[in-house]
Coordinates of C-alpha atoms in Angstrom, one line a residue:
Chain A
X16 CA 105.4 103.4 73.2
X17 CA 103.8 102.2 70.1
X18 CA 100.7 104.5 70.1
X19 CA 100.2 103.6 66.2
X20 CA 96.8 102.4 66.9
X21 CA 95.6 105.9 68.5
X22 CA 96.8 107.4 64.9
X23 CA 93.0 107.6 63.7
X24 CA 91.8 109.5 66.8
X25 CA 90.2 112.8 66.2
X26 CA 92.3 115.8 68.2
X27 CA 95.1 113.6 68.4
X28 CA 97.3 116.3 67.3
X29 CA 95.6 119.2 68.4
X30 CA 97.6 121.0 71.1
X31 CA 96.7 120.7 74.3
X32 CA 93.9 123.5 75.4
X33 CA 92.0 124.7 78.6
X34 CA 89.7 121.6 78.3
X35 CA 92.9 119.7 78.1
X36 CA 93.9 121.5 80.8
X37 CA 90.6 120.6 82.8
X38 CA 90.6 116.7 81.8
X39 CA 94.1 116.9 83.6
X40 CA 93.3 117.9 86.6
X41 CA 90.0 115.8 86.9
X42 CA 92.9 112.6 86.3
X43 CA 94.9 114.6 89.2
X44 CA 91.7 114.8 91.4
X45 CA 90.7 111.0 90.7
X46 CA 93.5 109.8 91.7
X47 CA 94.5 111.8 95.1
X48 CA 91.3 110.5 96.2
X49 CA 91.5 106.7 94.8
X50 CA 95.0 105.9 95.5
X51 CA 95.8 108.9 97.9
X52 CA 99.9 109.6 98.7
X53 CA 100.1 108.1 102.3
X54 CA 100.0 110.5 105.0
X55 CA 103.6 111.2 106.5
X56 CA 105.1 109.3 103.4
X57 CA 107.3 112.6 103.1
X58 CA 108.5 113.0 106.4
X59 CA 109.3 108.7 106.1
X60 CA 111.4 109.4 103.1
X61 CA 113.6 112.9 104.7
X62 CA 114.2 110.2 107.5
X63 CA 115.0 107.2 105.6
X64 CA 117.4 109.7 103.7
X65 CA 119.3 111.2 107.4
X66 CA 119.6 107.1 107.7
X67 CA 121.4 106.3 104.1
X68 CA 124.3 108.4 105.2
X69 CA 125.0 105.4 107.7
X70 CA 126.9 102.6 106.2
X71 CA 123.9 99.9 106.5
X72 CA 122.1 97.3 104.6
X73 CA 118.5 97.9 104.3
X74 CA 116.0 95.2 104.9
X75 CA 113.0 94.2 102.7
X76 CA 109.7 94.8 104.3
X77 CA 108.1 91.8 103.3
X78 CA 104.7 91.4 104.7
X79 CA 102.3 93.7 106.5
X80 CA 99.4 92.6 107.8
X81 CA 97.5 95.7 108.7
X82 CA 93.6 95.9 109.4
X83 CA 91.4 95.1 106.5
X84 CA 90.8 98.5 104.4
X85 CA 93.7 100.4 106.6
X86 CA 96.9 101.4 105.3
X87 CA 99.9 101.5 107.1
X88 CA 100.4 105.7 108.5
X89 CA 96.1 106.0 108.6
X90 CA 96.0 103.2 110.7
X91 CA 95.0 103.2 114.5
X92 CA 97.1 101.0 116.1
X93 CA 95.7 98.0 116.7
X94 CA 98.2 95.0 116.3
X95 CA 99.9 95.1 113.3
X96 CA 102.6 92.4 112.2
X97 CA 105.6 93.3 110.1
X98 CA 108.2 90.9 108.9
X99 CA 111.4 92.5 106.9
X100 CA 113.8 90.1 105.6
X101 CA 117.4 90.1 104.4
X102 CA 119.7 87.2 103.7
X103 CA 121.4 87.8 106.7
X104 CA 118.9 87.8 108.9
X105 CA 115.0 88.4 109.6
X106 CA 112.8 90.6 111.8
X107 CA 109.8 90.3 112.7
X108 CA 108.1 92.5 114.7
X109 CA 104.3 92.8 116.0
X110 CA 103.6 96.4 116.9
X111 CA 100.4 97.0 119.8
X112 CA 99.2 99.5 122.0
X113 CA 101.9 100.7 124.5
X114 CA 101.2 100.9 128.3
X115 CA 101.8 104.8 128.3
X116 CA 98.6 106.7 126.0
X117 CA 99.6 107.6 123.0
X118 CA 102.7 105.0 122.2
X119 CA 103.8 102.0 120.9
X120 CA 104.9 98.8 122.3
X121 CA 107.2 96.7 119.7
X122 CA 107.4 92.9 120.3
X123 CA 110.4 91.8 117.7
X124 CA 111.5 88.2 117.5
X125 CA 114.6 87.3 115.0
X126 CA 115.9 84.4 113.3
X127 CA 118.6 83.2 113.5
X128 CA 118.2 84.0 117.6
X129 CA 120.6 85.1 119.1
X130 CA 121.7 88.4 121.9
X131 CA 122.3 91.6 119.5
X132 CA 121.8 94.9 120.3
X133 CA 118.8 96.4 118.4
X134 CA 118.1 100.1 117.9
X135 CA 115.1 102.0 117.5
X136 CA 115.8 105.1 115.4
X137 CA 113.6 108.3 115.3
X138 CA 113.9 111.6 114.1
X139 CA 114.2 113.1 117.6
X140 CA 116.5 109.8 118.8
X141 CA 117.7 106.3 119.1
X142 CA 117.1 103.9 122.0
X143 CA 118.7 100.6 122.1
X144 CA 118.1 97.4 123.8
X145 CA 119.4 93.7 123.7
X146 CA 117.4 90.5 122.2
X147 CA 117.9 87.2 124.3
X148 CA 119.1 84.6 123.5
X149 CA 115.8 83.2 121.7
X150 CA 116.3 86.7 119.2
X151 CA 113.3 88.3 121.2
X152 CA 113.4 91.8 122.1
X153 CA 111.0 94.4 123.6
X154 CA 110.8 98.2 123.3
X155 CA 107.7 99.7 125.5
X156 CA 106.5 103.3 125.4
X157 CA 107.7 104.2 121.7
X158 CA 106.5 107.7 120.6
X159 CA 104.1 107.2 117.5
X160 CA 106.1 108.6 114.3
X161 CA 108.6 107.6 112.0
X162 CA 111.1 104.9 112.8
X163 CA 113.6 102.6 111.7
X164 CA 115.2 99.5 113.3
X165 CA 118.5 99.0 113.6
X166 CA 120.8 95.5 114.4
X167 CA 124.3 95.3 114.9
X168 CA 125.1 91.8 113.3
X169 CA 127.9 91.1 111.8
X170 CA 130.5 93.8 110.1
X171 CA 127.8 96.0 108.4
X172 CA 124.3 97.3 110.7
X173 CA 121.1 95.9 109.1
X174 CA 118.6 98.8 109.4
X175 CA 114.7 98.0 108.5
X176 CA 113.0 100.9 105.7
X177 CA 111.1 103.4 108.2
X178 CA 107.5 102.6 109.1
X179 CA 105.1 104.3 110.8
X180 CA 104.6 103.2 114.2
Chain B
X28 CA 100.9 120.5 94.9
X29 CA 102.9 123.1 96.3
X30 CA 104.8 125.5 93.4
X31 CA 106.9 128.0 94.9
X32 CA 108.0 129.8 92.1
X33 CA 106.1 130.5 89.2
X34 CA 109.2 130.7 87.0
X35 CA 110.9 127.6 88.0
X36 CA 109.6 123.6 86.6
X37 CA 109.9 121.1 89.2
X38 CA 112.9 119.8 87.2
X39 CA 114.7 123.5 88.4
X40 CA 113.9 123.2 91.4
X41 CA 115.1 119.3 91.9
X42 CA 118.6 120.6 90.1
X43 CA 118.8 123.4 92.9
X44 CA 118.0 121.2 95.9
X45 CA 120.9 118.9 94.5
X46 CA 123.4 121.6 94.0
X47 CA 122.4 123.0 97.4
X48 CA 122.8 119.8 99.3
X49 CA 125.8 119.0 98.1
X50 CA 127.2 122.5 99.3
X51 CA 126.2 121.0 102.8
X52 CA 122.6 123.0 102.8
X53 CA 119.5 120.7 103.2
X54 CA 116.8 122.6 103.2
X55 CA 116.0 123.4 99.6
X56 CA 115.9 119.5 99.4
X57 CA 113.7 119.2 102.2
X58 CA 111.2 121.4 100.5
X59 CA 111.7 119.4 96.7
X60 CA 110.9 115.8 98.9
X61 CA 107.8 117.3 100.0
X62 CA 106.5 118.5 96.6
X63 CA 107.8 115.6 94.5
X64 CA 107.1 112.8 96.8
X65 CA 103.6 112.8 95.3
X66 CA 104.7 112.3 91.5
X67 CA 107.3 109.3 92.6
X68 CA 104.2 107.6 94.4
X69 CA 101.7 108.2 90.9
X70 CA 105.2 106.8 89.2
X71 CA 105.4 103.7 91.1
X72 CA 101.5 102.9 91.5
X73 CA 101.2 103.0 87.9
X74 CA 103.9 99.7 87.7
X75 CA 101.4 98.0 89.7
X76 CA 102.9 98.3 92.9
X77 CA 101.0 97.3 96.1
X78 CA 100.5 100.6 98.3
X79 CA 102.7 99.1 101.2
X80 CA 105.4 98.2 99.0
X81 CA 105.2 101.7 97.0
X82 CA 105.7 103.5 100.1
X83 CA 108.8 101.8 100.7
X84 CA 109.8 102.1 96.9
X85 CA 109.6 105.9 97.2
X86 CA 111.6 106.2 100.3
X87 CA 114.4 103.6 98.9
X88 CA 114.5 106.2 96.2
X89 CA 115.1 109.5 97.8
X90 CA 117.6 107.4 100.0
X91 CA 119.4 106.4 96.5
X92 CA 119.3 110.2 95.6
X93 CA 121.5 110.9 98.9
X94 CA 124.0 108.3 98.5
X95 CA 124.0 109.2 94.8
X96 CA 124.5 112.9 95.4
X97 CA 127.6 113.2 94.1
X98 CA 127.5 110.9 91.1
X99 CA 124.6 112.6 89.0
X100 CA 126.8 114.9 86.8
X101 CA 124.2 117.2 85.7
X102 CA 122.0 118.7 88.0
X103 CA 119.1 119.6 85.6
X104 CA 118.6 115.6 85.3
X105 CA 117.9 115.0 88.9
X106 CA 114.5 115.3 88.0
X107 CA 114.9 112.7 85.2
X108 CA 117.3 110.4 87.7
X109 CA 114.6 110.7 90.3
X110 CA 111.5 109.0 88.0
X111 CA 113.8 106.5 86.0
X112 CA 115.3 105.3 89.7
X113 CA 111.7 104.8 90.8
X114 CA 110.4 103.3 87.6
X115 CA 113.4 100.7 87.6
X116 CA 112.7 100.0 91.8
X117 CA 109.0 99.7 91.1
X118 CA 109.7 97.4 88.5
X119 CA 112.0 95.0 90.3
X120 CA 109.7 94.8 93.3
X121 CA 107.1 93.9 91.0
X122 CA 109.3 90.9 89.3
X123 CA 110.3 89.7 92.8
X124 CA 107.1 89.7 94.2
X125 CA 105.7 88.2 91.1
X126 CA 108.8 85.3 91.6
X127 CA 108.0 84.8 95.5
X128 CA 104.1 84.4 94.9
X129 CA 105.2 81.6 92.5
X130 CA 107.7 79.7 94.8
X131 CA 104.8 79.6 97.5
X132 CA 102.5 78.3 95.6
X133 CA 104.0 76.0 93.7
X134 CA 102.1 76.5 90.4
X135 CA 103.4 77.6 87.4
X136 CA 104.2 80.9 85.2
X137 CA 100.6 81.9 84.2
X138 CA 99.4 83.6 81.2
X139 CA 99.6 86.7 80.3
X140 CA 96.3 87.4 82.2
X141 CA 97.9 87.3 85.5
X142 CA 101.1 89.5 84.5
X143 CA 99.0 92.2 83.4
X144 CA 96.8 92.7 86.8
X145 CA 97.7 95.8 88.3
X146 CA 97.0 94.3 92.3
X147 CA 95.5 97.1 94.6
X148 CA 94.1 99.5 92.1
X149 CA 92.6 101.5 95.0
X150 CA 93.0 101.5 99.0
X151 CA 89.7 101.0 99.5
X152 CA 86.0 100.2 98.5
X153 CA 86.1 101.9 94.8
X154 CA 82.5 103.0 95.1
X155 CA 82.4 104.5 98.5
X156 CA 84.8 107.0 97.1
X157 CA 83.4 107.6 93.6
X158 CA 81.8 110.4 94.1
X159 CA 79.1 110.0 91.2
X160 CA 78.4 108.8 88.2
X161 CA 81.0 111.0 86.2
X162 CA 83.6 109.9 88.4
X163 CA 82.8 106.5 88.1
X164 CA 82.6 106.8 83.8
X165 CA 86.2 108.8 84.2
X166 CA 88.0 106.2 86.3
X167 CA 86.5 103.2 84.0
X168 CA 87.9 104.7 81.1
X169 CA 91.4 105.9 82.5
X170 CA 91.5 102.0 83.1
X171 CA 90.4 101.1 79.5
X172 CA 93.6 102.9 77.7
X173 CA 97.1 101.4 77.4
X174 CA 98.8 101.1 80.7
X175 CA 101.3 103.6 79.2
X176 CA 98.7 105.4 78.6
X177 CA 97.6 105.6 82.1
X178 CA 101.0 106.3 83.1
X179 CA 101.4 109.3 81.1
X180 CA 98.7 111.5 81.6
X181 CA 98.9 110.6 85.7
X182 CA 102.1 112.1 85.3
X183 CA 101.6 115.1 82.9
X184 CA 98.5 115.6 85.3
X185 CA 100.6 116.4 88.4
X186 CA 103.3 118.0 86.6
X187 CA 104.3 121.4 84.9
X188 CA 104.8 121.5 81.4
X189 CA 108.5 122.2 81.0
X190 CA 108.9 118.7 83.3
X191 CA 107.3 116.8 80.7
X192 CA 110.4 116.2 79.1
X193 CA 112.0 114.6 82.0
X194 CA 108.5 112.5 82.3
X195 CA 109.0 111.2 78.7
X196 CA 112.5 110.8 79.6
X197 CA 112.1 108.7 82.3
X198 CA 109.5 106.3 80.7
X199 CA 111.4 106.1 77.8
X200 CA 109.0 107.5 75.6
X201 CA 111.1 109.8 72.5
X202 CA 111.4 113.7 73.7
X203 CA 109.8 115.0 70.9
X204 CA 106.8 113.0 70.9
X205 CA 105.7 114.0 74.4
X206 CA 103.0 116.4 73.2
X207 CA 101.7 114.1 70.6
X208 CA 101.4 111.5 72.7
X209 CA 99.9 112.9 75.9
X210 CA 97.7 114.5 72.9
X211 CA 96.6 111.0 71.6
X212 CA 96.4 109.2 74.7
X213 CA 93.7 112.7 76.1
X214 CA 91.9 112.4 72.8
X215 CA 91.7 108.5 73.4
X216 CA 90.4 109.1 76.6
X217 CA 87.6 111.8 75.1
X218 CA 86.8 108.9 73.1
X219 CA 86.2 106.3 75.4
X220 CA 84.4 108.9 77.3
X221 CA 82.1 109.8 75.0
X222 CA 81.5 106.2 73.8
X223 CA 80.4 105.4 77.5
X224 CA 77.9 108.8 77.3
X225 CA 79.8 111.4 78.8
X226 CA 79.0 114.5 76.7
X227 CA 80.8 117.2 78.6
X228 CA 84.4 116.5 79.5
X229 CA 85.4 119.0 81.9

């Protein structure tokens, strides 16, 4: 870090002090409130790491189109659209309001199409169903919470990072 | 941030979750994901990472720390492995997003206007959440010093002192000139500060 130009600042090389100390934590403050950690991102992360233990290839989350001004755990549902890609293969899914209160229906189309069993993984469980042969698939009633997506194809699982559904 | 013991850095405590989990006990490592998920998200926002790519960036990189478990040699630089790991994921997001923008639209590297734009600064409207007027002057001039800059004292802010060497570490900044620096790039900030009319820092 060339910080040459700073070399002519007064207190440059003062050690640091309780006003320091207090400019710190107004940066610290400024930021959790400007650019806030998501909510759940930890619980997200202790589930993505139970997942890494199986042998998968993890998908890219490419595009999220989430409600202007929402971010992904914060948002209500309303329909969201998530496409994850890999060279393999591609998921997309659109997420809505599930008929029972309180959950998720997933719509998921892939490409190439074709019948492949597709898991849902949560912390508490995994339900899997089947895509027809146009690569759709439907899985009604899905807890809100944490959750990857799993598809057998080919020798090694393709899993999807966890999202918040 | 949570700090369970006052005699451990976050950099002990990474080491012990590590030496824990590999002994087949999670729990410790539960506990360090929850405290030190907040200083991989400052780490990979300040690359210029969208917030729903950083969210995934942070998980990819506790997932590497799992499958890695048994490769990082020394403990006391889990810390360290943790932050460069992040850095280098937030970085090559950054380059391949960068690359896709360009092959949809067609048009050609740009200057080095464009490559310097952090995207998504802020999840919302800016001034719905600046509080007031000091606010607003503090978060203008955070954004006025050397992205580095920026970088730095985000991280020294959320972070105990002895984990300032694994910070400087990790963004490959010289060990011993972590205090100077953090010291320059404060009394830069004073500057700026006071040049926009803030009298009283704190």
């Amino acid at each position: 870090m060339d910080m040459t130009e700073f070399d002519d600042v007064p207190g440059a090389d003062a050690p640091l002090d309780a006003s320091d100390a207090a400019l710190l934590a107004r940066v610290a403050e400024l930021d959790d409130r400007l650019d806030p950690v998501p909510d759940g991102l930890a619980e997200r992360a202790l589930f993505a790491m139970t997942l890494a233990g199986l042998e998968t290839e993890v998908m890219e989350l490419q595009v999220v189109e989430a409600p202007v001004g929402s971010v992904r755990s914060e948002a209500p549902v309303e329909t969201r659209t998530i496409t994850f890609t890999h060279e393999r293969l591609t998921v997309m899914i659109a997420l809505s309001v599930g008929s029972a209160a309180g959950t998720v229906r997933v719509d998921g189309w892939m490409a190439p199409a074709e019948v492949l069993q597709v898991e849902l993984r949560r912390p508490d469980g995994t339900r899997a169903t089947l895509s027809d042969a146009d690569g759709r698939f439907v899985l009604d009633d899905v807890p809100r919470g944490p959750a990857s997506l799993l598809v057998h194809q080919g020798e090694t699982p393709v899993t999807t990072p966890v999202i918040e559904l | 941030m949570t700090r369970p013991a006052e005699t451990s850095s976050l950099g002990d405590r990474a080491a012990e979750a590590l030496v824990e989990y590999r002994e087949g006990r999670s729990d410790a490592l539960t506990d360090f994901v929850r405290e030190a998920t907040p200083i991989l998200w400052r780490t990979v926002r300040s690359q210029g990472v969208p917030r729903e790519t950083a969210d995934d960036v942070v998980q990819q990189t506790w997932a590497a720390l799992v499958r890695h478990a048994d490769s990082i040699s020394e403990p006391q630089a889990t810390l360290k492995w943790l932050l460069v790991t992040a850095r280098r994921a937030a970085w090559e997001s950054v380059r391949k997003h960068r690359t896709d923008d360009m092959r949809r639209t067609g048009l050609p590297d740009d200057d080095a206007e464009t490559t310097t734009t952090l995207p998504d600064a802020a999840p919302g409207p800016e001034a719905e959440l600046l509080r007031n007027e000091r606010d607003r002057t503090l978060w203008d001039a955070l954004r006025e010093l050397p992205a580095r800059c920026q970088e730095l004292l985000r991280l020294v802010s959320l972070a105990d002192r002895p984990d300032y060497k694994a910070i400087s570490a990790a963004i490959g900044m010289p060990v011993g000139s972590i205090g100077a620096t953090r010291g320059r790039c404060l009394a830069k900030l004073r500057t700026v500060l006071t040049e926009r009319g803030e009298t009283s820092w704190t």
